[in-house]
mmCIF file of C-alpha atoms in Angstrom:
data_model
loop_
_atom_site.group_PDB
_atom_site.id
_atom_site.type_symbol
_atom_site.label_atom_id
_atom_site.label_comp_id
_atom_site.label_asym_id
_atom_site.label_seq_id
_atom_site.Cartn_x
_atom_site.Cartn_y
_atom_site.Cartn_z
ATOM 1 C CA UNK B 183 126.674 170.974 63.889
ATOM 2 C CA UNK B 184 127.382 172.900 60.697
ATOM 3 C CA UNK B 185 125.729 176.643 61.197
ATOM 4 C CA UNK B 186 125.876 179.444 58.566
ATOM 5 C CA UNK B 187 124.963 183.303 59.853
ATOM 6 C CA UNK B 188 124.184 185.771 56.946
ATOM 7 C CA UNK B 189 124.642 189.201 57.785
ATOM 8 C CA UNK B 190 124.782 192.478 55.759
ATOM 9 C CA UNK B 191 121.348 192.785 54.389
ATOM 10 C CA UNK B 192 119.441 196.021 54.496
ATOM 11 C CA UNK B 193 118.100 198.814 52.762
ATOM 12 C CA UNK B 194 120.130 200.230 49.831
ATOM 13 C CA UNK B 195 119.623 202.939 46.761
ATOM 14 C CA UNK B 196 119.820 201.485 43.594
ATOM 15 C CA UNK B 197 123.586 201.825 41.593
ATOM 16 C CA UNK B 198 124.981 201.564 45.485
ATOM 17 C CA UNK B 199 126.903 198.365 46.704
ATOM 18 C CA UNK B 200 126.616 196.306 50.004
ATOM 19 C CA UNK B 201 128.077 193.546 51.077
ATOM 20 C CA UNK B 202 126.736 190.444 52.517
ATOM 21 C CA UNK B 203 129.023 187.951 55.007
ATOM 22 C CA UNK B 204 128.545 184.388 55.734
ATOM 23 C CA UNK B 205 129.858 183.255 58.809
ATOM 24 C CA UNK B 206 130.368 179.458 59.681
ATOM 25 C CA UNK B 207 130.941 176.907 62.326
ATOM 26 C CA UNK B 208 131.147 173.424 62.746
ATOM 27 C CA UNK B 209 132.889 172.508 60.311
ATOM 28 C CA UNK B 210 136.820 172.952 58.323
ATOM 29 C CA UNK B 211 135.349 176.310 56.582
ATOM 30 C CA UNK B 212 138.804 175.549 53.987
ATOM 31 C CA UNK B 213 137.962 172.301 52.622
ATOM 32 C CA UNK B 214 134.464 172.760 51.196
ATOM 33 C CA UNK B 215 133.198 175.302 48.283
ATOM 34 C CA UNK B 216 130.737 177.913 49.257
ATOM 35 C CA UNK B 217 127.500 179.224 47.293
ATOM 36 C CA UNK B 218 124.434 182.073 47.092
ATOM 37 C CA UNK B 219 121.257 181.852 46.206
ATOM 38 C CA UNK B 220 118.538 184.250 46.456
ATOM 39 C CA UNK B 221 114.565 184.476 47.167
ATOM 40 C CA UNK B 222 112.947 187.703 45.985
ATOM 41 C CA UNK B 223 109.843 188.364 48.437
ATOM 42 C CA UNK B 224 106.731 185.894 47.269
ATOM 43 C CA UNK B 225 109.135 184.253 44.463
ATOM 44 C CA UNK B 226 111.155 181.119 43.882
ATOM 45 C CA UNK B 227 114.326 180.259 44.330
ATOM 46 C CA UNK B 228 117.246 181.125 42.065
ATOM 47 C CA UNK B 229 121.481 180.525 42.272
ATOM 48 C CA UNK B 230 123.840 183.607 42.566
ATOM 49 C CA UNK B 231 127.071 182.201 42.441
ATOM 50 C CA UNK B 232 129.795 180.026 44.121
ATOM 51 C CA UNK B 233 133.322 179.802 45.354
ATOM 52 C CA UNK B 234 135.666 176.587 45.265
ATOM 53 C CA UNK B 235 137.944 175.756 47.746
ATOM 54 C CA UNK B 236 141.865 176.698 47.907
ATOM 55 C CA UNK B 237 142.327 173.057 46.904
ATOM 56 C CA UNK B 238 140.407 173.687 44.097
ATOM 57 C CA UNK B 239 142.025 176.989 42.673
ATOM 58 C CA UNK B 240 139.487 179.266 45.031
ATOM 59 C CA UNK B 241 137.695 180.230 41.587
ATOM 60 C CA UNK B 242 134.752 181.698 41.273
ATOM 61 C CA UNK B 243 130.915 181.052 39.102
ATOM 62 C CA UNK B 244 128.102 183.447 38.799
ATOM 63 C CA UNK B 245 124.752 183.634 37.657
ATOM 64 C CA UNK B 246 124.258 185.719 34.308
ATOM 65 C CA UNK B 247 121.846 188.277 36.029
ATOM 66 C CA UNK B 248 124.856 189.035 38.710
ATOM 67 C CA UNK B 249 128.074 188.256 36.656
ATOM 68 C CA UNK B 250 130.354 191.437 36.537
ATOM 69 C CA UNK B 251 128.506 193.078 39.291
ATOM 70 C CA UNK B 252 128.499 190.655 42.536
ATOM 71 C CA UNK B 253 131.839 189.248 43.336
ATOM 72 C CA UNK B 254 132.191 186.364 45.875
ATOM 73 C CA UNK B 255 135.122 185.661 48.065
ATOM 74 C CA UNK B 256 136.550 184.034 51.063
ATOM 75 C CA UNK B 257 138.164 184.462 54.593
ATOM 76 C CA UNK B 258 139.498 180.600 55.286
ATOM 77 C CA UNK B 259 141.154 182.244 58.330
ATOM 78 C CA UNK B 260 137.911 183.397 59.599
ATOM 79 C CA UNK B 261 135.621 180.937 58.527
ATOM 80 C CA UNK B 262 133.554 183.648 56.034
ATOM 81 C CA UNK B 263 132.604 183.786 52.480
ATOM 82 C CA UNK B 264 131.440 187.137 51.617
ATOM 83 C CA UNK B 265 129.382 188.191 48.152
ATOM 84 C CA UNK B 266 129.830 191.835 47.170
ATOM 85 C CA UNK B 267 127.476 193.380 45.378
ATOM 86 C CA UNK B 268 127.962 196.408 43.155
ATOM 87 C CA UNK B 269 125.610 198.570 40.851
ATOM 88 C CA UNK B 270 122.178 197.260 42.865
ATOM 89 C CA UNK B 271 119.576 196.932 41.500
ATOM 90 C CA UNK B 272 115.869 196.755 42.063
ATOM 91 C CA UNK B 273 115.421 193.229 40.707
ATOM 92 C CA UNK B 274 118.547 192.336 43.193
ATOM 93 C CA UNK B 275 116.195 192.673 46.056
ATOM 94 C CA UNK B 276 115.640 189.735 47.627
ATOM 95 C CA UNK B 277 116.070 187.583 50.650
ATOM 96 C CA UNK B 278 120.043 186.172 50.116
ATOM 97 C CA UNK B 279 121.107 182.546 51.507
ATOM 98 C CA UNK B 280 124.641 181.344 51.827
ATOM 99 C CA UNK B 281 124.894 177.635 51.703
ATOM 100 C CA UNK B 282 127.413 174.715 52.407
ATOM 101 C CA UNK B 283 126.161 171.891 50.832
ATOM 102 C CA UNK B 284 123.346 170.956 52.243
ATOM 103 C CA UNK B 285 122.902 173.638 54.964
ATOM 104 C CA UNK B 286 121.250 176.532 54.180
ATOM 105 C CA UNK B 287 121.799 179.628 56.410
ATOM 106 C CA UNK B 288 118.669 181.512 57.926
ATOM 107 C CA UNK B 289 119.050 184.125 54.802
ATOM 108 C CA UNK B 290 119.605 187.874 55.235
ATOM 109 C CA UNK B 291 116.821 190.605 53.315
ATOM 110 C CA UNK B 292 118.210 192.534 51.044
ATOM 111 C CA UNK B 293 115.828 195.738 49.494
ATOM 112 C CA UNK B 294 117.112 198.252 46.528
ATOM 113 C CA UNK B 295 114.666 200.874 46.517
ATOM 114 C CA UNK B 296 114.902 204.692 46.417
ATOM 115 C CA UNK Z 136 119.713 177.180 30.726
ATOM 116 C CA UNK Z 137 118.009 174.253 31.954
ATOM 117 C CA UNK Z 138 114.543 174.645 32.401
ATOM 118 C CA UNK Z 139 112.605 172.982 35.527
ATOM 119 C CA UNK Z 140 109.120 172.071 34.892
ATOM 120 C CA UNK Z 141 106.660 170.889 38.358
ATOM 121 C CA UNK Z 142 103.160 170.124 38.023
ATOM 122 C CA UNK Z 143 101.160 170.430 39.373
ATOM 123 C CA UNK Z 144 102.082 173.922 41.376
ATOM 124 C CA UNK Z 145 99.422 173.803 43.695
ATOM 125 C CA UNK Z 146 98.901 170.445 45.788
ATOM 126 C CA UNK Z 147 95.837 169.848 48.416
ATOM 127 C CA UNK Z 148 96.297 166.492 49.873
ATOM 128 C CA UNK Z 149 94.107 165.300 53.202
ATOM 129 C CA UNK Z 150 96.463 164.038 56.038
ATOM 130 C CA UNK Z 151 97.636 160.695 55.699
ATOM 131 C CA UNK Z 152 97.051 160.535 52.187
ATOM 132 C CA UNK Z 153 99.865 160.521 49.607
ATOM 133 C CA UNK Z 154 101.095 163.299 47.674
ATOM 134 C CA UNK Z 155 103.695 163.248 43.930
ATOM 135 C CA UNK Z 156 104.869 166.260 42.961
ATOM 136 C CA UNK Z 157 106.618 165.681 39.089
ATOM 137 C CA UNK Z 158 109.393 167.278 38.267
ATOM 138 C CA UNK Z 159 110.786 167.540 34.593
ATOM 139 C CA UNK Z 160 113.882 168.862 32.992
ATOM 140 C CA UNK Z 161 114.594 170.291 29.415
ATOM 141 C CA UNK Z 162 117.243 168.312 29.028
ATOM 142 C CA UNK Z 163 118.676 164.769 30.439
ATOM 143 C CA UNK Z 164 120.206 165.430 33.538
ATOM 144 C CA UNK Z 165 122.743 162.464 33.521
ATOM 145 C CA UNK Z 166 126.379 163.829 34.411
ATOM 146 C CA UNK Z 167 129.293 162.747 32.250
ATOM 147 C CA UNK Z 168 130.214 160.773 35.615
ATOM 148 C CA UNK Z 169 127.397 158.543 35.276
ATOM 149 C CA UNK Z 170 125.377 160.536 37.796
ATOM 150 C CA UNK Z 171 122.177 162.761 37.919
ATOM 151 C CA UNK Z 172 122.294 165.698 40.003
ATOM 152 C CA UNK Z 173 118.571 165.903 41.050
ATOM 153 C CA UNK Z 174 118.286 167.602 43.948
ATOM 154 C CA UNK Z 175 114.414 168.144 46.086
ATOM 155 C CA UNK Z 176 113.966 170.996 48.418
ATOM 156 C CA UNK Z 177 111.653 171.666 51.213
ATOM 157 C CA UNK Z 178 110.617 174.807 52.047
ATOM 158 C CA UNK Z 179 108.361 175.538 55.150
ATOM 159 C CA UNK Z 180 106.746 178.931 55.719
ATOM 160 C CA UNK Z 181 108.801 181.635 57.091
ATOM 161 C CA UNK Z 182 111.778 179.242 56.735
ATOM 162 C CA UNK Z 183 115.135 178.540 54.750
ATOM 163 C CA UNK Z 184 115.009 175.849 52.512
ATOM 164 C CA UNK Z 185 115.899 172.239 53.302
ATOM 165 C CA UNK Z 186 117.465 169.733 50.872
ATOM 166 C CA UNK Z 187 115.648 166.180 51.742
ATOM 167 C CA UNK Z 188 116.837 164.755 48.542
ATOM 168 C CA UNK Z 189 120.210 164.243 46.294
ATOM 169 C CA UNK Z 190 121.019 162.161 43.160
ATOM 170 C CA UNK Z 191 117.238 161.797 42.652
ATOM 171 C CA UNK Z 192 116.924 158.920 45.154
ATOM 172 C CA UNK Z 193 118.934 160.083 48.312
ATOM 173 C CA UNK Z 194 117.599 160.743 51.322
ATOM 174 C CA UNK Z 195 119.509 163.759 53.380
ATOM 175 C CA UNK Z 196 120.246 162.404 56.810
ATOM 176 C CA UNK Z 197 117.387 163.201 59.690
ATOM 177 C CA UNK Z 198 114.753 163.355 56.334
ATOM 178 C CA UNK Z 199 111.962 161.052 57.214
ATOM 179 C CA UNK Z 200 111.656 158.186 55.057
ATOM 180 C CA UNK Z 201 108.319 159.077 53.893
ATOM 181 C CA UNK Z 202 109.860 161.024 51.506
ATOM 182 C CA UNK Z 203 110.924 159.627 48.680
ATOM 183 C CA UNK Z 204 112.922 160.526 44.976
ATOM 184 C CA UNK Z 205 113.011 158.882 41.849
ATOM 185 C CA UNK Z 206 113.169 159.081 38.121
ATOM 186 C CA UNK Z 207 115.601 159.056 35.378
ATOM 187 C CA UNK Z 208 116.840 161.131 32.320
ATOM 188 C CA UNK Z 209 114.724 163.869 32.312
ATOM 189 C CA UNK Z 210 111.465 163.214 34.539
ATOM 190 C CA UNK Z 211 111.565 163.262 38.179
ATOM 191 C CA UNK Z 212 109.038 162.812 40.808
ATOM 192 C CA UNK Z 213 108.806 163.655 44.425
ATOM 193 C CA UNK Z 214 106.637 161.025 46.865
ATOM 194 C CA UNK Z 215 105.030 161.605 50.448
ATOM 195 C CA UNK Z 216 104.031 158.381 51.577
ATOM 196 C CA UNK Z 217 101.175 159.592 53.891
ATOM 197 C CA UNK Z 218 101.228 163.382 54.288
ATOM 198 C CA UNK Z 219 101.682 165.222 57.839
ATOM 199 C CA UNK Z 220 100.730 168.200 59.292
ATOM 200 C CA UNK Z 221 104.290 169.752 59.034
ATOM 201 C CA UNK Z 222 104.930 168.883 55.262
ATOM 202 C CA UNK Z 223 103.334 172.360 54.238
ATOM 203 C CA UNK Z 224 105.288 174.304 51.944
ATOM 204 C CA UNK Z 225 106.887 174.383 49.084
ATOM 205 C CA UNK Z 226 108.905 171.925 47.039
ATOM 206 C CA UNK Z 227 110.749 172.568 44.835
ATOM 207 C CA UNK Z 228 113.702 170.591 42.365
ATOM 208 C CA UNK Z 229 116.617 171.892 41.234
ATOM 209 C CA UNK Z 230 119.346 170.899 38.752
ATOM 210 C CA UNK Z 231 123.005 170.432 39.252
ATOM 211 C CA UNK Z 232 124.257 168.692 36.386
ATOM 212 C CA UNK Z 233 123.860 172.077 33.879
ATOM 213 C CA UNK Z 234 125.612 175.190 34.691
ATOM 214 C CA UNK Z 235 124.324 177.109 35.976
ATOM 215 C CA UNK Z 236 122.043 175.125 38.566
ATOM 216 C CA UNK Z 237 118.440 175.796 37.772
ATOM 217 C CA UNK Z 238 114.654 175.488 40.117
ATOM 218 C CA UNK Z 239 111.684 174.321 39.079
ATOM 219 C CA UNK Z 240 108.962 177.067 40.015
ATOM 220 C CA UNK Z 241 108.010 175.032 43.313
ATOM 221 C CA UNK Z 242 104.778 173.346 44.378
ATOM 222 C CA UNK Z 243 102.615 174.434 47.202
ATOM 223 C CA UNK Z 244 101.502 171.847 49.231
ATOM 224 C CA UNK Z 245 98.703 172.569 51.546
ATOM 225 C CA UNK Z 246 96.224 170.407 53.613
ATOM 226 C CA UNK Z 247 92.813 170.135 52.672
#
């Protein structure tokens, strides 16, 4: 059974950085591409980014709201895609899901707030 | 971007009744591959969300076959044959074709 853990989430100050990790099981972690989305409280959903497979240059996509602040990557060797997220702000807060097409993890809360 | 259009946002259906939630895109949605990449989402209170349909007309796996997708270009509609107790949420659709992927603002479905 494929099974994604977000972890990381938490309270943060805007302009500070946290970083969220996606941890997976049941299934080759390497072979398939990885993405975020997001859920801020009471709102819909919206994508955050993505990250290919080796087999597919490992590359990275982002949203325009994140792009040149969040930064995904990957652990193949540990079965965890991470997103990194720099400069917070309050609009970032939200609840933050990792998926692997079509599993959605349980989503981890993140709040920027002084 | 692409934008996602549902109507209506708010749904009250009675149990055992049917329900369509439409779904339309500002632009066609058809893939230089041929296909459409129309995806429908379930979400449930106080849970993740759950993809029940791909390609506007595929059914995930364990998705009960109430549910159904269809529609072409750039309208796209959502179908619960005869609505149950634990199809409350939110739906929402969600382009794949266009980068980047885009929601529509979802659609509440409640029992009367």
């Amino acid at each position: 059974e494929v099974q994604l853990v977000e972890s990381g989430g938490g309270l943060v100050q805007p302009g500070r950085s946290l970083r969220l990790s996606c941890t997976a099981s049941g299934f080759t972690f390497g072979d398939y591409a990885m993405s975020w989305f997001r859920q801020a409280p009471g709102k819909g959903l919206e994508w955050v980014g993505f990250i290919r497979s080796k087999a597919y240059g490992g590359t990275t996509e982002y949203a325009a709201s994140v792009k040149g602040r969040f930064t995904i990557s990957r652990d193949d060797s540990k079965s965890i895609a991470y997103l990194q997220m720099n400069s917070l702000k309050t609009e970032d807060t939200a609840v933050y899901y990792c998926t692997r097409d079509p599993t959605w993890g349980q989503g981890t809360l993140v709040t920027v707030s002084s | 971007d692409v934008v996602m259009t549902q109507s209506p946002l708010s749904l009250p259906v009675t149990l055992g009744q049917p329900a369509s939630i439409s779904c339309r895109s500002s632009q066609s949605l058809v893939y230089s591959d041929g296909n459409t990449y129309l995806n429908w989402f379930q979400q449930r209170p106080g849970q993740s969300p759950r993809r029940l349909i791909y390609k506007v007309s595929n059914r995930d796996s364990g998705v009960p076959d109430r549910f159904s997708g269809s529609g072409s270009g750039t309208d796209f509609t959502l179908k619960i044959s005869r609505v149950e107790a634990e199809d409350v949420g939110v739906y929402y659709c969600m382009q794949g074709t266009h980068w980047p992927q885009t929601f529509g603002q979802g659609t509440k479905v409640e029992i009367k």
